């Protein structure tokens, strides 16, 4: 049994008990290290002004969205953070993750909350991209506590301000989560855009100019639901 302790503004807020949560492929107590075959995007060990940042110091923020703007999802992360940020979740004495609580509301044809991780701080007011086109996979550790809508987690690969500045409709992939705090590995070529979006070339327009990655919960024809999402060790692998 593993226990994650979620902190908000340094105050103990929530215990999540993980039963049967084997971590596949790495020691749960150690964050991943970058090498020639891996780019660690965010291990949530770094902080700036009391909030988590990516491995290279990029901002991490929480984004709600919904079809019904009068009844958007509610969420809670790091208290008094502006813009909203995830809270810190203590995994072991050496390792922390990022977490937020969410509440999906009705009526909504679609809605969600995601954690957007920018690879780098802005430079001269512009986003700084990463070229991840040489990698084949994205990996991350995830735990979700919630109802049936939380059985799937959605990832999105974003390139803004570099020739393809879509408001929405970037390549996405969803995966089913198992009980516990587990590592998941997705092929980058499995990410696809919605049919309604302006179509981009995945490698040329997105992977070569990646500015951020989102991880979150999403619902279609939503039902009322409350839960918690915990994320750790986002990385690209060859």
GROMACS .gro file of C-alpha atoms in nm:
model
  238
    1UNK     CA    1   0.000   0.000   0.000
    2UNK     CA    2   0.128   0.346  -0.093
    3UNK     CA    3   0.005   0.674   0.047
    4UNK     CA    4   0.013   1.009  -0.129
    5UNK     CA    5  -0.021   1.319   0.082
    6UNK     CA    6  -0.156   1.625  -0.099
    7UNK     CA    7  -0.048   1.966   0.031
    8UNK     CA    8  -0.203   2.301  -0.048
    9UNK     CA    9  -0.004   2.607   0.052
   10UNK     CA   10   0.195   2.389   0.290
   11UNK     CA   11  -0.112   2.262   0.481
   12UNK     CA   12  -0.204   1.894   0.489
   13UNK     CA   13  -0.531   1.872   0.296
   14UNK     CA   14  -0.595   1.516   0.180
   15UNK     CA   15  -0.473   1.158   0.210
   16UNK     CA   16  -0.511   0.929  -0.092
   17UNK     CA   17  -0.454   0.561  -0.019
   18UNK     CA   18  -0.340   0.364  -0.322
   19UNK     CA   19  -0.407  -0.007  -0.308
   20UNK     CA   20  -0.246  -0.244  -0.556
   21UNK     CA   21  -0.080   0.041  -0.742
   22UNK     CA   22   0.234  -0.111  -0.889
   23UNK     CA   23   0.454   0.142  -1.067
   24UNK     CA   24   0.563  -0.002  -1.397
   25UNK     CA   25   0.916   0.048  -1.520
   26UNK     CA   26   1.075   0.267  -1.254
   27UNK     CA   27   1.137   0.311  -0.883
   28UNK     CA   28   0.845   0.507  -0.737
   29UNK     CA   29   1.072   0.685  -0.491
   30UNK     CA   30   1.299   0.841  -0.755
   31UNK     CA   31   1.219   1.099  -1.023
   32UNK     CA   32   1.341   1.011  -1.373
   33UNK     CA   33   1.671   1.146  -1.498
   34UNK     CA   34   1.718   1.284  -1.849
   35UNK     CA   35   1.962   1.099  -2.072
   36UNK     CA   36   2.016   1.049  -2.444
   37UNK     CA   37   1.703   0.836  -2.473
   38UNK     CA   38   1.474   1.037  -2.242
   39UNK     CA   39   1.367   1.398  -2.202
   40UNK     CA   40   1.217   1.467  -1.861
   41UNK     CA   41   0.950   1.730  -1.921
   42UNK     CA   42   0.821   1.767  -1.564
   43UNK     CA   43   0.899   1.572  -1.246
   44UNK     CA   44   0.745   1.838  -1.017
   45UNK     CA   45   1.055   1.864  -0.800
   46UNK     CA   46   1.115   2.227  -0.899
   47UNK     CA   47   0.929   2.529  -0.761
   48UNK     CA   48   0.913   2.899  -0.836
   49UNK     CA   49   0.734   3.151  -0.615
   50UNK     CA   50   0.592   2.858  -0.420
   51UNK     CA   51   0.427   2.689  -0.719
   52UNK     CA   52   0.539   2.386  -0.923
   53UNK     CA   53   0.718   2.442  -1.253
   54UNK     CA   54   0.839   2.209  -1.527
   55UNK     CA   55   1.188   2.059  -1.537
   56UNK     CA   56   1.317   2.368  -1.720
   57UNK     CA   57   1.113   2.618  -1.519
   58UNK     CA   58   0.801   2.651  -1.736
   59UNK     CA   59   0.470   2.754  -1.580
   60UNK     CA   60   0.213   2.492  -1.479
   61UNK     CA   61  -0.149   2.606  -1.465
   62UNK     CA   62  -0.499   2.460  -1.433
   63UNK     CA   63  -0.754   2.514  -1.711
   64UNK     CA   64  -1.129   2.445  -1.686
   65UNK     CA   65  -1.348   2.432  -1.998
   66UNK     CA   66  -1.710   2.347  -2.075
   67UNK     CA   67  -1.985   2.360  -2.334
   68UNK     CA   68  -2.210   2.538  -2.083
   69UNK     CA   69  -2.022   2.850  -1.978
   70UNK     CA   70  -2.282   2.917  -1.709
   71UNK     CA   71  -2.192   2.597  -1.524
   72UNK     CA   72  -1.821   2.522  -1.573
   73UNK     CA   73  -1.626   2.258  -1.379
   74UNK     CA   74  -1.497   2.357  -1.037
   75UNK     CA   75  -1.145   2.274  -0.923
   76UNK     CA   76  -0.904   2.323  -0.638
   77UNK     CA   77  -0.525   2.316  -0.644
   78UNK     CA   78  -0.261   2.533  -0.477
   79UNK     CA   79  -0.440   2.788  -0.264
   80UNK     CA   80  -0.427   3.156  -0.370
   81UNK     CA   81  -0.222   3.073  -0.684
   82UNK     CA   82  -0.273   3.313  -0.975
   83UNK     CA   83  -0.303   3.178  -1.237
   84UNK     CA   84  -0.444   2.858  -1.079
   85UNK     CA   85  -0.182   2.590  -1.018
   86UNK     CA   86  -0.187   2.227  -0.901
   87UNK     CA   87  -0.106   2.145  -0.540
   88UNK     CA   88   0.198   1.947  -0.433
   89UNK     CA   89   0.144   1.579  -0.355
   90UNK     CA   90   0.404   1.403  -0.139
   91UNK     CA   91   0.470   1.055  -0.281
   92UNK     CA   92   0.779   0.965  -0.076
   93UNK     CA   93   1.029   1.157   0.133
   94UNK     CA   94   1.224   1.231  -0.187
   95UNK     CA   95   0.949   1.259  -0.446
   96UNK     CA   96   0.654   1.494  -0.500
   97UNK     CA   97   0.385   1.500  -0.767
   98UNK     CA   98   0.121   1.754  -0.875
   99UNK     CA   99  -0.250   1.719  -0.798
  100UNK     CA  100  -0.587   1.890  -0.814
  101UNK     CA  101  -0.945   1.820  -0.707
  102UNK     CA  102  -1.223   1.862  -0.962
  103UNK     CA  103  -1.600   1.867  -0.983
  104UNK     CA  104  -1.770   1.810  -1.320
  105UNK     CA  105  -2.114   1.973  -1.337
  106UNK     CA  106  -2.435   1.945  -1.538
  107UNK     CA  107  -2.584   2.026  -1.775
  108UNK     CA  108  -2.283   2.004  -2.008
  109UNK     CA  109  -2.242   1.824  -2.339
  110UNK     CA  110  -1.869   1.830  -2.274
  111UNK     CA  111  -1.640   1.968  -2.005
  112UNK     CA  112  -1.310   1.908  -1.832
  113UNK     CA  113  -1.018   2.033  -1.625
  114UNK     CA  114  -0.656   1.992  -1.725
  115UNK     CA  115  -0.310   2.065  -1.595
  116UNK     CA  116  -0.111   2.248  -1.862
  117UNK     CA  117   0.268   2.212  -1.835
  118UNK     CA  118   0.482   2.456  -2.034
  119UNK     CA  119   0.829   2.328  -2.115
  120UNK     CA  120   1.011   2.658  -2.058
  121UNK     CA  121   0.954   3.008  -1.921
  122UNK     CA  122   0.857   3.268  -2.180
  123UNK     CA  123   1.143   3.459  -2.342
  124UNK     CA  124   1.079   3.818  -2.452
  125UNK     CA  125   0.707   3.752  -2.410
  126UNK     CA  126   0.709   3.449  -2.638
  127UNK     CA  127   0.670   3.076  -2.571
  128UNK     CA  128   0.986   2.867  -2.604
  129UNK     CA  129   0.937   2.534  -2.784
  130UNK     CA  130   1.092   2.189  -2.749
  131UNK     CA  131   1.168   1.969  -3.049
  132UNK     CA  132   1.044   1.625  -2.941
  133UNK     CA  133   1.008   1.489  -3.294
  134UNK     CA  134   1.295   1.246  -3.232
  135UNK     CA  135   1.103   1.066  -2.955
  136UNK     CA  136   0.850   0.786  -2.999
  137UNK     CA  137   0.669   0.782  -2.664
  138UNK     CA  138   0.538   1.000  -2.385
  139UNK     CA  139   0.531   0.848  -2.035
  140UNK     CA  140   0.377   0.967  -1.710
  141UNK     CA  141   0.252   0.842  -1.375
  142UNK     CA  142  -0.113   0.895  -1.293
  143UNK     CA  143  -0.359   0.831  -1.013
  144UNK     CA  144  -0.726   0.926  -1.041
  145UNK     CA  145  -0.993   0.913  -0.773
  146UNK     CA  146  -1.342   0.962  -0.911
  147UNK     CA  147  -1.640   0.802  -1.083
  148UNK     CA  148  -1.684   0.640  -1.423
  149UNK     CA  149  -1.593   0.956  -1.615
  150UNK     CA  150  -1.250   0.954  -1.447
  151UNK     CA  151  -1.161   0.610  -1.585
  152UNK     CA  152  -0.999   0.783  -1.881
  153UNK     CA  153  -0.733   1.054  -1.872
  154UNK     CA  154  -0.673   1.283  -2.170
  155UNK     CA  155  -0.337   1.416  -2.291
  156UNK     CA  156  -0.295   1.696  -2.542
  157UNK     CA  157   0.017   1.813  -2.730
  158UNK     CA  158   0.018   2.188  -2.797
  159UNK     CA  159   0.221   2.427  -3.012
  160UNK     CA  160   0.114   2.790  -2.969
  161UNK     CA  161   0.251   3.104  -3.128
  162UNK     CA  162   0.473   2.920  -3.375
  163UNK     CA  163   0.263   2.912  -3.688
  164UNK     CA  164  -0.026   2.695  -3.564
  165UNK     CA  165  -0.206   2.893  -3.298
  166UNK     CA  166  -0.532   2.700  -3.262
  167UNK     CA  167  -0.773   2.794  -2.985
  168UNK     CA  168  -0.851   2.422  -2.947
  169UNK     CA  169  -0.828   2.099  -3.142
  170UNK     CA  170  -0.465   2.001  -3.090
  171UNK     CA  171  -0.363   1.631  -3.106
  172UNK     CA  172  -0.507   1.431  -2.816
  173UNK     CA  173  -0.491   1.078  -2.681
  174UNK     CA  174  -0.693   0.918  -2.402
  175UNK     CA  175  -0.603   0.613  -2.196
  176UNK     CA  176  -0.787   0.403  -1.944
  177UNK     CA  177  -0.644   0.420  -1.593
  178UNK     CA  178  -0.599   0.119  -1.367
  179UNK     CA  179  -0.639   0.131  -0.987
  180UNK     CA  180  -0.335   0.274  -0.813
  181UNK     CA  181  -0.053   0.511  -0.906
  182UNK     CA  182   0.085   0.367  -1.230
  183UNK     CA  183   0.316   0.459  -1.515
  184UNK     CA  184   0.161   0.480  -1.862
  185UNK     CA  185   0.342   0.484  -2.197
  186UNK     CA  186   0.173   0.620  -2.510
  187UNK     CA  187   0.300   0.630  -2.867
  188UNK     CA  188   0.327   0.986  -2.994
  189UNK     CA  189   0.194   0.880  -3.335
  190UNK     CA  190  -0.127   0.765  -3.162
  191UNK     CA  191  -0.226   1.129  -3.096
  192UNK     CA  192  -0.496   1.261  -3.329
  193UNK     CA  193  -0.689   1.582  -3.373
  194UNK     CA  194  -1.068   1.599  -3.359
  195UNK     CA  195  -1.232   1.584  -3.702
  196UNK     CA  196  -1.363   1.939  -3.668
  197UNK     CA  197  -1.020   2.096  -3.606
  198UNK     CA  198  -0.793   2.252  -3.866
  199UNK     CA  199  -0.562   1.963  -3.940
  200UNK     CA  200  -0.191   1.995  -3.862
  201UNK     CA  201   0.107   1.779  -3.949
  202UNK     CA  202   0.183   1.610  -3.616
  203UNK     CA  203   0.561   1.599  -3.655
  204UNK     CA  204   0.623   1.926  -3.840
  205UNK     CA  205   0.365   2.151  -3.675
  206UNK     CA  206   0.345   2.010  -3.322
  207UNK     CA  207   0.627   1.776  -3.216
  208UNK     CA  208   0.900   1.999  -3.361
  209UNK     CA  209   0.752   2.304  -3.189
  210UNK     CA  210   0.597   2.171  -2.867
  211UNK     CA  211   0.517   2.448  -2.619
  212UNK     CA  212   0.305   2.261  -2.362
  213UNK     CA  213   0.142   1.933  -2.263
  214UNK     CA  214  -0.194   1.903  -2.090
  215UNK     CA  215  -0.310   1.617  -1.867
  216UNK     CA  216  -0.667   1.613  -1.743
  217UNK     CA  217  -1.013   1.470  -1.700
  218UNK     CA  218  -1.284   1.513  -1.964
  219UNK     CA  219  -1.650   1.418  -1.999
  220UNK     CA  220  -1.899   1.398  -2.285
  221UNK     CA  221  -2.269   1.420  -2.196
  222UNK     CA  222  -2.143   1.487  -1.848
  223UNK     CA  223  -2.265   1.355  -1.517
  224UNK     CA  224  -2.206   1.511  -1.176
  225UNK     CA  225  -1.876   1.384  -1.044
  226UNK     CA  226  -1.606   1.478  -0.796
  227UNK     CA  227  -1.251   1.345  -0.789
  228UNK     CA  228  -0.877   1.401  -0.769
  229UNK     CA  229  -0.604   1.372  -1.034
  230UNK     CA  230  -0.239   1.318  -0.938
  231UNK     CA  231   0.036   1.339  -1.203
  232UNK     CA  232   0.411   1.278  -1.187
  233UNK     CA  233   0.717   1.227  -1.408
  234UNK     CA  234   0.608   1.338  -1.756
  235UNK     CA  235   0.881   1.240  -2.002
  236UNK     CA  236   0.950   1.173  -2.369
  237UNK     CA  237   1.130   0.851  -2.460
  238UNK     CA  238   1.290   0.704  -2.772
   0.00000   0.00000   0.00000
